[in-house]
Short mmCIF file of C-alpha atoms and ligand atoms in Angstrom, two decimals:
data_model
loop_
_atom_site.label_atom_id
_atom_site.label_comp_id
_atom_site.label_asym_id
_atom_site.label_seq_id
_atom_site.Cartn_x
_atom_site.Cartn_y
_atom_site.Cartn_z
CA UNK A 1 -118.27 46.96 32.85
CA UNK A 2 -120.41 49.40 30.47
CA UNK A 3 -122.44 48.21 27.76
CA UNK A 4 -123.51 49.58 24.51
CA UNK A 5 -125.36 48.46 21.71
CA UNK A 6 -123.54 49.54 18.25
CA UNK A 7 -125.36 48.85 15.02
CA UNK A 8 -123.91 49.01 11.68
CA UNK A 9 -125.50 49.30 8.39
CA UNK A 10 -123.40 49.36 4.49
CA UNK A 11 -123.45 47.99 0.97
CA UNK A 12 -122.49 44.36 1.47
CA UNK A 13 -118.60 43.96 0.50
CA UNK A 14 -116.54 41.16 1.86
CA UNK A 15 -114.19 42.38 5.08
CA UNK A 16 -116.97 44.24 6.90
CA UNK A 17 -116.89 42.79 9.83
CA UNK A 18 -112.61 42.76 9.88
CA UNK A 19 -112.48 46.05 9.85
CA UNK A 20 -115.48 46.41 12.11
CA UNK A 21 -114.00 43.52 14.76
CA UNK A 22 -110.27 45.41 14.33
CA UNK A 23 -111.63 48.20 15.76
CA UNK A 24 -113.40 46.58 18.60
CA UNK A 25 -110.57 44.59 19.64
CA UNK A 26 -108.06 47.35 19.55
CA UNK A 27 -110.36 49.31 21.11
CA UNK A 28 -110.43 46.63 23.80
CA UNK A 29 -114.45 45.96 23.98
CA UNK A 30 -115.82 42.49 24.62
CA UNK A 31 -118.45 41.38 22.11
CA UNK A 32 -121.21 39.97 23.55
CA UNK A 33 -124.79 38.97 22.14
CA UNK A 34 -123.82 40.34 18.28
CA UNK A 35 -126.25 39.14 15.20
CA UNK A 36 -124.96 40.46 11.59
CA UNK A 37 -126.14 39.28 8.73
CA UNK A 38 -127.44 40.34 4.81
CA UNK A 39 -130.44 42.29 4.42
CA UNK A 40 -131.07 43.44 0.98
CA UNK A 41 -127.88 44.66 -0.60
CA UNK A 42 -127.25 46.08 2.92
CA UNK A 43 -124.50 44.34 5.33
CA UNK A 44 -126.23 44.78 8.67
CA UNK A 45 -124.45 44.05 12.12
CA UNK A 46 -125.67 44.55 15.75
CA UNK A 47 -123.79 44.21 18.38
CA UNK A 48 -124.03 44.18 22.10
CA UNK A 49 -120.37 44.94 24.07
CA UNK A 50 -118.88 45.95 27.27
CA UNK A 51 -116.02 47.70 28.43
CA UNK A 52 -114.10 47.85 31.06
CA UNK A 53 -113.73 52.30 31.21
CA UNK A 54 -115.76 53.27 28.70
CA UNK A 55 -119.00 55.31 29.90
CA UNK A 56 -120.46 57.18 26.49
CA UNK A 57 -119.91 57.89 23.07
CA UNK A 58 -117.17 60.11 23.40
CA UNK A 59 -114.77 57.30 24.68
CA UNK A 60 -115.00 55.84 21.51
CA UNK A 61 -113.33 58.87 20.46
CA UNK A 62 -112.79 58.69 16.54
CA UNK A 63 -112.39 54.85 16.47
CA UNK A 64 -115.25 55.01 14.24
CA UNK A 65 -114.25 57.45 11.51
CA UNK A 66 -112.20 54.68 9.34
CA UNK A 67 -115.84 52.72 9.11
CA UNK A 68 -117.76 56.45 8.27
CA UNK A 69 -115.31 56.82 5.99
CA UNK A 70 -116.15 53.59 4.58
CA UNK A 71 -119.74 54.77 3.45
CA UNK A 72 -120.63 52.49 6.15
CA UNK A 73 -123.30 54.50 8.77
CA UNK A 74 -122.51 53.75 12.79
CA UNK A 75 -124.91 53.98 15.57
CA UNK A 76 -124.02 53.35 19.00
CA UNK A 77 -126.91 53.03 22.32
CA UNK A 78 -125.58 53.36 26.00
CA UNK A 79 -127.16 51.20 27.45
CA UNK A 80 -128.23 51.79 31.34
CA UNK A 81 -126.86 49.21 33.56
CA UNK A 82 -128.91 45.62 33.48
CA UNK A 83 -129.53 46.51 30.00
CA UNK A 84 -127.22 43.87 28.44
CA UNK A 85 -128.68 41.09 30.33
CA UNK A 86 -131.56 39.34 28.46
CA UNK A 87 -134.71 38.81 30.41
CA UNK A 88 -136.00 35.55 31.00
CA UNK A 89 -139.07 34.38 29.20
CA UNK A 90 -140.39 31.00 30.44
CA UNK A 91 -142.75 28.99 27.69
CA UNK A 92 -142.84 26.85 25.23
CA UNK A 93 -140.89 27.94 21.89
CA UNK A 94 -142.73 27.91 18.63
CA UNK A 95 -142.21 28.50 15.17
CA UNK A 96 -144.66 30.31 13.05
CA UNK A 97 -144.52 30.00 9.11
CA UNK A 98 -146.69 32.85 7.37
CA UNK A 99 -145.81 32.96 3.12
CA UNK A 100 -147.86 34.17 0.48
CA UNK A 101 -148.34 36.43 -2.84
CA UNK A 102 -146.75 39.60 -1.74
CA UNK A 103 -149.41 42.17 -0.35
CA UNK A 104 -149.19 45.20 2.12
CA UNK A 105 -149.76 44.66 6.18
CA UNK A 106 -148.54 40.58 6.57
CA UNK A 107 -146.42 41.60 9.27
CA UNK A 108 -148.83 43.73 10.78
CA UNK A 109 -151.89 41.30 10.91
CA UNK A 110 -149.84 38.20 12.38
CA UNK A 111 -147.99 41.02 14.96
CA UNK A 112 -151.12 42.02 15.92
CA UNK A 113 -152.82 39.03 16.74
CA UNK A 114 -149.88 37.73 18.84
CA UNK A 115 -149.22 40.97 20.61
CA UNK A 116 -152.95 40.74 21.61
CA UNK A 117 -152.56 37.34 22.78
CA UNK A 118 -149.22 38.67 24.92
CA UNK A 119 -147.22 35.87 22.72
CA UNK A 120 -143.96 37.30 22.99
CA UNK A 121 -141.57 37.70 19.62
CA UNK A 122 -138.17 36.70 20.07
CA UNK A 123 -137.07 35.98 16.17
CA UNK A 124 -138.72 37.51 12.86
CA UNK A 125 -137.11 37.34 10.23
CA UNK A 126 -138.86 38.16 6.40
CA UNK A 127 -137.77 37.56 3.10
CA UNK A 128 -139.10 38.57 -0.32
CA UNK A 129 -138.69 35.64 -3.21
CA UNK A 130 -140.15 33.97 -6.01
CA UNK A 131 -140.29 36.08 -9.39
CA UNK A 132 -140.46 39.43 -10.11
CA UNK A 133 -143.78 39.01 -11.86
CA UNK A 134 -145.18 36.52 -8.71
CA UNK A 135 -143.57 37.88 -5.65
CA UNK A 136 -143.89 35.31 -2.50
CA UNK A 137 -143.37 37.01 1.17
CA UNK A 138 -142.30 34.52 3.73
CA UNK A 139 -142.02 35.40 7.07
CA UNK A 140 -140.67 33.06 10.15
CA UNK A 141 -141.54 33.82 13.54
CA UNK A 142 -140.29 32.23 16.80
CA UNK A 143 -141.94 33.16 19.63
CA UNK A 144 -142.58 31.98 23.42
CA UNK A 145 -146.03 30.86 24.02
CA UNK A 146 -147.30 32.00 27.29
CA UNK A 147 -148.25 29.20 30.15
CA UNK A 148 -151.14 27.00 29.04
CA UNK A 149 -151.82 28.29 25.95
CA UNK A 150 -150.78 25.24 22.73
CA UNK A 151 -149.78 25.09 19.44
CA UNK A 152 -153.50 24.65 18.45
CA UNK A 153 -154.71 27.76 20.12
CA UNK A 154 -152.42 29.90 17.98
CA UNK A 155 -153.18 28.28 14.92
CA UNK A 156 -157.41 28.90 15.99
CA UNK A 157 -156.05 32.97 16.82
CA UNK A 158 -154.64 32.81 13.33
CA UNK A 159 -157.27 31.40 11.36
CA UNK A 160 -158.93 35.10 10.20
CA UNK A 161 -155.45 36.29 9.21
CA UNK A 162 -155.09 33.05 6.96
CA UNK A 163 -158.37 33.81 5.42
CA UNK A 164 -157.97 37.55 4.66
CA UNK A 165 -154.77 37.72 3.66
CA UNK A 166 -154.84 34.81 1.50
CA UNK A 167 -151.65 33.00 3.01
CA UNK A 168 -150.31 30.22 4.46
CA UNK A 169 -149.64 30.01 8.08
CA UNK A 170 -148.09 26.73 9.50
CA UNK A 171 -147.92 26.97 13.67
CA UNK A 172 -145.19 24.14 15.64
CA UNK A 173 -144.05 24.29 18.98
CA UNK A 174 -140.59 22.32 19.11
CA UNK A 175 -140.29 19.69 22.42
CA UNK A 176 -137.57 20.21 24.37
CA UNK A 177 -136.07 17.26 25.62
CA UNK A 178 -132.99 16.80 28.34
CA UNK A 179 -130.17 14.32 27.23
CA UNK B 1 -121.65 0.14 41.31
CA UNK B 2 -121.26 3.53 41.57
CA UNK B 3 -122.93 6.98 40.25
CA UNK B 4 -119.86 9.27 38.65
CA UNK B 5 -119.77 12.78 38.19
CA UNK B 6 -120.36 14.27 34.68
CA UNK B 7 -118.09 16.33 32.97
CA UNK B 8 -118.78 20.01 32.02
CA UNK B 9 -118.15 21.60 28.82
CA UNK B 10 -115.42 22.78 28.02
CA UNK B 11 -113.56 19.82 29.44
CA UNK B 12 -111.00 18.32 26.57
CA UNK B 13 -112.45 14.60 26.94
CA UNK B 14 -115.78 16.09 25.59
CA UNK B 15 -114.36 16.41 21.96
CA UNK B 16 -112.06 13.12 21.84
CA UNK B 17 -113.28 10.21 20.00
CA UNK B 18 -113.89 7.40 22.38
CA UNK B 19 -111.81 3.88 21.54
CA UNK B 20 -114.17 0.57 20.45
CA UNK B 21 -113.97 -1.91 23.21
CA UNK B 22 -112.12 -5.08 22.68
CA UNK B 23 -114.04 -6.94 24.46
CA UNK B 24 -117.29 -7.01 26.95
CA UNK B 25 -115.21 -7.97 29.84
CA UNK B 26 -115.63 -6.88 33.50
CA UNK B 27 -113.95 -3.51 33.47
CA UNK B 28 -116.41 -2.91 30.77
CA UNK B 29 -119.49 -4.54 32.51
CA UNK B 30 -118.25 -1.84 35.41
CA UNK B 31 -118.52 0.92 32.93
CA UNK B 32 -122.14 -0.01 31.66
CA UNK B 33 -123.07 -0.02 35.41
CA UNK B 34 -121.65 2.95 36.09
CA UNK B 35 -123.45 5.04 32.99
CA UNK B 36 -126.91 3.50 34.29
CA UNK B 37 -125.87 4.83 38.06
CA UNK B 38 -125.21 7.97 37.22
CA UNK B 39 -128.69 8.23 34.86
CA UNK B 40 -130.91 7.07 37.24
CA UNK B 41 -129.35 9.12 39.87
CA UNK B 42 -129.33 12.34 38.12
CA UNK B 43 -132.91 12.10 37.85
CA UNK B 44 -134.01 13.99 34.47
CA UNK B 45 -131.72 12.53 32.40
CA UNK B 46 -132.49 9.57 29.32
CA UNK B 47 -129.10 8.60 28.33
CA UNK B 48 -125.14 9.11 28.81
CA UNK B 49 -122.27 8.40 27.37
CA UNK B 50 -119.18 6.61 29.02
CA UNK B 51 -117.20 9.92 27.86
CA UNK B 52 -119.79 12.24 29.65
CA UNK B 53 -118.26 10.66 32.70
CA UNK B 54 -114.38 10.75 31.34
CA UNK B 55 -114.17 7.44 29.84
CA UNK B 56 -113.24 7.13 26.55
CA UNK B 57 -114.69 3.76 25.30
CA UNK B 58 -117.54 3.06 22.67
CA UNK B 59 -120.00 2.80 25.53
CA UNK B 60 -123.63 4.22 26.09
CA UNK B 61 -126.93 3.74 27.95
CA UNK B 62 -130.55 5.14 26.67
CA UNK B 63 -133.48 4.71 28.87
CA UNK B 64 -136.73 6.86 27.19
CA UNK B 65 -139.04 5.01 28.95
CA UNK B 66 -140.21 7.32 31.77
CA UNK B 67 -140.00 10.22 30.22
CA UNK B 68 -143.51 11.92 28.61
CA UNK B 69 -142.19 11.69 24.85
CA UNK B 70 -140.93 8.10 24.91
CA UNK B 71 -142.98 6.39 27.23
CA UNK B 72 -145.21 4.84 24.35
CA UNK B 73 -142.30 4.01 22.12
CA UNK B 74 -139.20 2.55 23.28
CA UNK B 75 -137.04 -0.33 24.18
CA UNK B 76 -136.59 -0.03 28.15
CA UNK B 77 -133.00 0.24 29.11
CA UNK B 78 -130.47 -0.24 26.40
CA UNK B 79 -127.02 -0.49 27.10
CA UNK B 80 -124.72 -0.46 24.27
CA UNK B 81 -121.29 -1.16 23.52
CA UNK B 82 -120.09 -0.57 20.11
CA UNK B 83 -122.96 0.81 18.83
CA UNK B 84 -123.34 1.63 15.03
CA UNK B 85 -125.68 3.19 13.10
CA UNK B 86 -126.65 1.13 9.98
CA UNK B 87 -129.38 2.58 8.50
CA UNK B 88 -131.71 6.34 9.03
CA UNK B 89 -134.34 7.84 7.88
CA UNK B 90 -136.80 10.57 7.81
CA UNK B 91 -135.94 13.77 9.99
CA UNK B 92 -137.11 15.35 13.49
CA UNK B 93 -136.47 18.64 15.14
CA UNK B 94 -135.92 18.35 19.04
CA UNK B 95 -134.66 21.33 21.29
CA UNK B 96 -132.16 19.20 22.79
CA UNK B 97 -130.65 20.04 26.63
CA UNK B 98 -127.40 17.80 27.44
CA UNK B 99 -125.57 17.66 31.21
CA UNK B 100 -122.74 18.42 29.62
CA UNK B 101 -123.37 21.84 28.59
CA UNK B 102 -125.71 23.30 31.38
CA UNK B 103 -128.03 26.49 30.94
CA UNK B 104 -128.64 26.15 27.22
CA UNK B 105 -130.51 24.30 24.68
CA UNK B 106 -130.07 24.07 20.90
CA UNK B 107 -132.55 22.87 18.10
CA UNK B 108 -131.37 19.81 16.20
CA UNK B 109 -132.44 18.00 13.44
CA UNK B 110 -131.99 14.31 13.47
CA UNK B 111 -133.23 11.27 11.71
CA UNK B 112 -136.58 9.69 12.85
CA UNK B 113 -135.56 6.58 12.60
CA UNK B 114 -132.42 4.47 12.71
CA UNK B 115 -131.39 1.17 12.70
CA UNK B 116 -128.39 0.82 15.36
CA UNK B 117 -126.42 -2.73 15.47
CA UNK B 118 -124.41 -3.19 19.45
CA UNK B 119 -122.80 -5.41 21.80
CA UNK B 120 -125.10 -6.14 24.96
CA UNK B 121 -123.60 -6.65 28.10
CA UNK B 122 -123.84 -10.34 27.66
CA UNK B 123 -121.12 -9.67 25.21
CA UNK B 124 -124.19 -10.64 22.30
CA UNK B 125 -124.73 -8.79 19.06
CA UNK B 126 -127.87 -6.97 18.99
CA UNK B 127 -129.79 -5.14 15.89
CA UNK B 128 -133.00 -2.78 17.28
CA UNK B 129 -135.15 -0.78 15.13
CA UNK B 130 -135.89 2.90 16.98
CA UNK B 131 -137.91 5.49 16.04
CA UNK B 132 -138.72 9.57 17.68
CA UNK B 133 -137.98 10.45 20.53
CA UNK B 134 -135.51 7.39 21.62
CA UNK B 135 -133.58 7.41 18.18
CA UNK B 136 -132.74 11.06 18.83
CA UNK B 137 -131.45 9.99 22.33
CA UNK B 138 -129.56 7.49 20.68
CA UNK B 139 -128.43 9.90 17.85
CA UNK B 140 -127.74 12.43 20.79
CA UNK B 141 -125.53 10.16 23.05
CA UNK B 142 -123.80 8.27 20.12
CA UNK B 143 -121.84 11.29 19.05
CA UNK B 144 -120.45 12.03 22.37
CA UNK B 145 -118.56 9.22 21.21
CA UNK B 146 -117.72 10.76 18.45
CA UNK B 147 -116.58 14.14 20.45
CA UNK B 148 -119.53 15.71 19.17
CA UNK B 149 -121.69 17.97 21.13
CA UNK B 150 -125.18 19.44 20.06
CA UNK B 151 -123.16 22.68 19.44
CA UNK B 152 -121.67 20.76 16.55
CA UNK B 153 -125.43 20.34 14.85
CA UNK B 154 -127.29 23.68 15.40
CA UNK B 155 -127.07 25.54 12.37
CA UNK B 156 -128.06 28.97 13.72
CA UNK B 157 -127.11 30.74 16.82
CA UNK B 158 -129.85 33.24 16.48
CA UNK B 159 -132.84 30.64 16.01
CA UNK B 160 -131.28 27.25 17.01
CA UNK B 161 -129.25 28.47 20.97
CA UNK B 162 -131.65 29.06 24.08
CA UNK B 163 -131.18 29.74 27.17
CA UNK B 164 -132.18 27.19 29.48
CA UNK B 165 -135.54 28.00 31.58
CA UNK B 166 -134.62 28.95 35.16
CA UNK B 167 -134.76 25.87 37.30
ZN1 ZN C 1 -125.23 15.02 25.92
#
């Protein structure tokens, strides 16, 4: 089985992913890891999926034209062999909260600070609300703590970002428990 | 009496709902036994339900006690027949594992706190107050007699599904 990675990016309009997943199927691909979701006034949908003969883009043939033709723009990844399979990271989960008034290089700052610390992403999602006049950026973050380091250390790594950026940053590692 | 072997997802007896029992009689007694067998034998585990091991009667066992989280609050063994939730409160986030559906974990939010009215195995009614990490047990096993799973509760695939660490 070859994988690929198709992403798919369009003015949000219900049926979307019909006419996306009508393709697939006839197309016979399996659908894998796939995340879609609303960003903006942009429907966004990435998908991982195998099949059985397929080996590049040109497979595909012009199964995609009917979504082009959709204003909707396709990209689609080969992806070398293993790359479908999702590596193991062993830690502790934890969820990091980081809001605020809107300003340039939130992201940026918290990225940084974890990256340094080898705290690996797995999740970040951002959203812009509150008013027009007051914007508030909220950004969650869920990321695997590396062995031995705790909820508190992150928080103490964090600290100068809270300070000079002015926001809020609330650090919780979730216990996992076997039932 | 004798440890039984758990049933994997996606077995059908996972989603029925499980029948009240009449009466704490001896085949029931049996079933109690079993579900604290086949805990105690399967080593990490803190609770089961009677359908976890293809029975489908109101029955359940929670024991929190040895584990780090509930060592410092809990009720020892509790074995309960019937049991009914009377009263929550408050709300707690646990990435919750179950033997029923190996290699993954989900995040679930559950109350803190919960009143639960049972049958012991003397056949008496009980009323305990629980509160962390064995009211989420409780919570947990409880709707595997409802034919709920913690697939049921996770409100995000992206955020809420893990895989499990390796073993
Ligand atoms: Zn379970």
């Amino acid at each position: 089985m070859n994988h690929f990675a198709l992403t798919i990016v369009g003015r949000d309009r219900p049926g979307i992913v019909s006419q996306v997943t009508e393709i697939l199927f006839n197309q016979g691909c399996n659908l894998a890891d796939s995340s879609c979701s609303i960003l903006g006034g942009q429907f966004t949908m990435i998908l991982i999926l195998g099949h059985p003969e397929f080996t590049s883009r040109e497979s595909f043939g012009e199964a995609f034209k009917p979504l082009e033709d959709a204003d909707l723009t396709v990209a689609l990844r080969v992806l070398k062999p293993g790359g479908e399979i999702r590596p193991q990271i062993e830690g502790d989960i934890c969820m990091i909260s980081v809001y605020g008034a809107d300003k340039p290089g939130i992201v940026y700052h918290v990225a940084q600070v974890l990256g340094e610390k080898q705290v690996n992403i797995t999740d970040l999602n951002t959203k812009l609300v509150g008013t027009e006049e007051r914007p508030v950026y909220v950004m969650v973050i869920e990321a695997v703590l590396p062995e031995g380091v705790e909820e508190e250390d992150v928080n103490t790594w964090l600290a100068p970002t809270r300070d000079e950026l002015q926001v809020d940053i609330t650090v919780r590692t979730i216990p996992t428990v076997e039932l | 009496m004798a440890v039984r072997s758990i049933l994997i997802y996606p077995d059908p007896i996972l989603k029925q709902v499980a029948d009240p029992v009449e009466a704490v009689d001896e085949s029931a007694v049996a079933v109690i036994q079993d579900l604290v067998d086949t805990m105690v034998d399967s080593g990490h585990s803190v609770g089961i339900a009677a359908p976890q091991i293809g029975v489908l009667r109101r029955v359940l066992v929670v024991d929190v006690s040895k584990s780090k989280l509930g060592k410092s609050n809990n009720h020892g063994l509790l074995e309960m027949v019937n049991p009914e939730i009377i009263e929550k409160s408050g709300s707690k986030i646990m990435r919750e594992g179950c033997m029923s559906i190996p290699d993954y974990t989900g995040n679930v939010t559950r109350a803190e706190h919960i009143v639960v009215e049972f049958t012991n195995r003397n056949g008496q009614l009980r009323v305990i107050e629980a509160s962390g990490f064995e009211a989420v047990a409780i919570q947990h096993e409880l709707d595997h007699l409802d034919g709920l799973l913690f697939l049921d509760r996770v409100s995000s695939l992206k955020t809420d599904l893990y895989r499990r660490k390796s073993k």
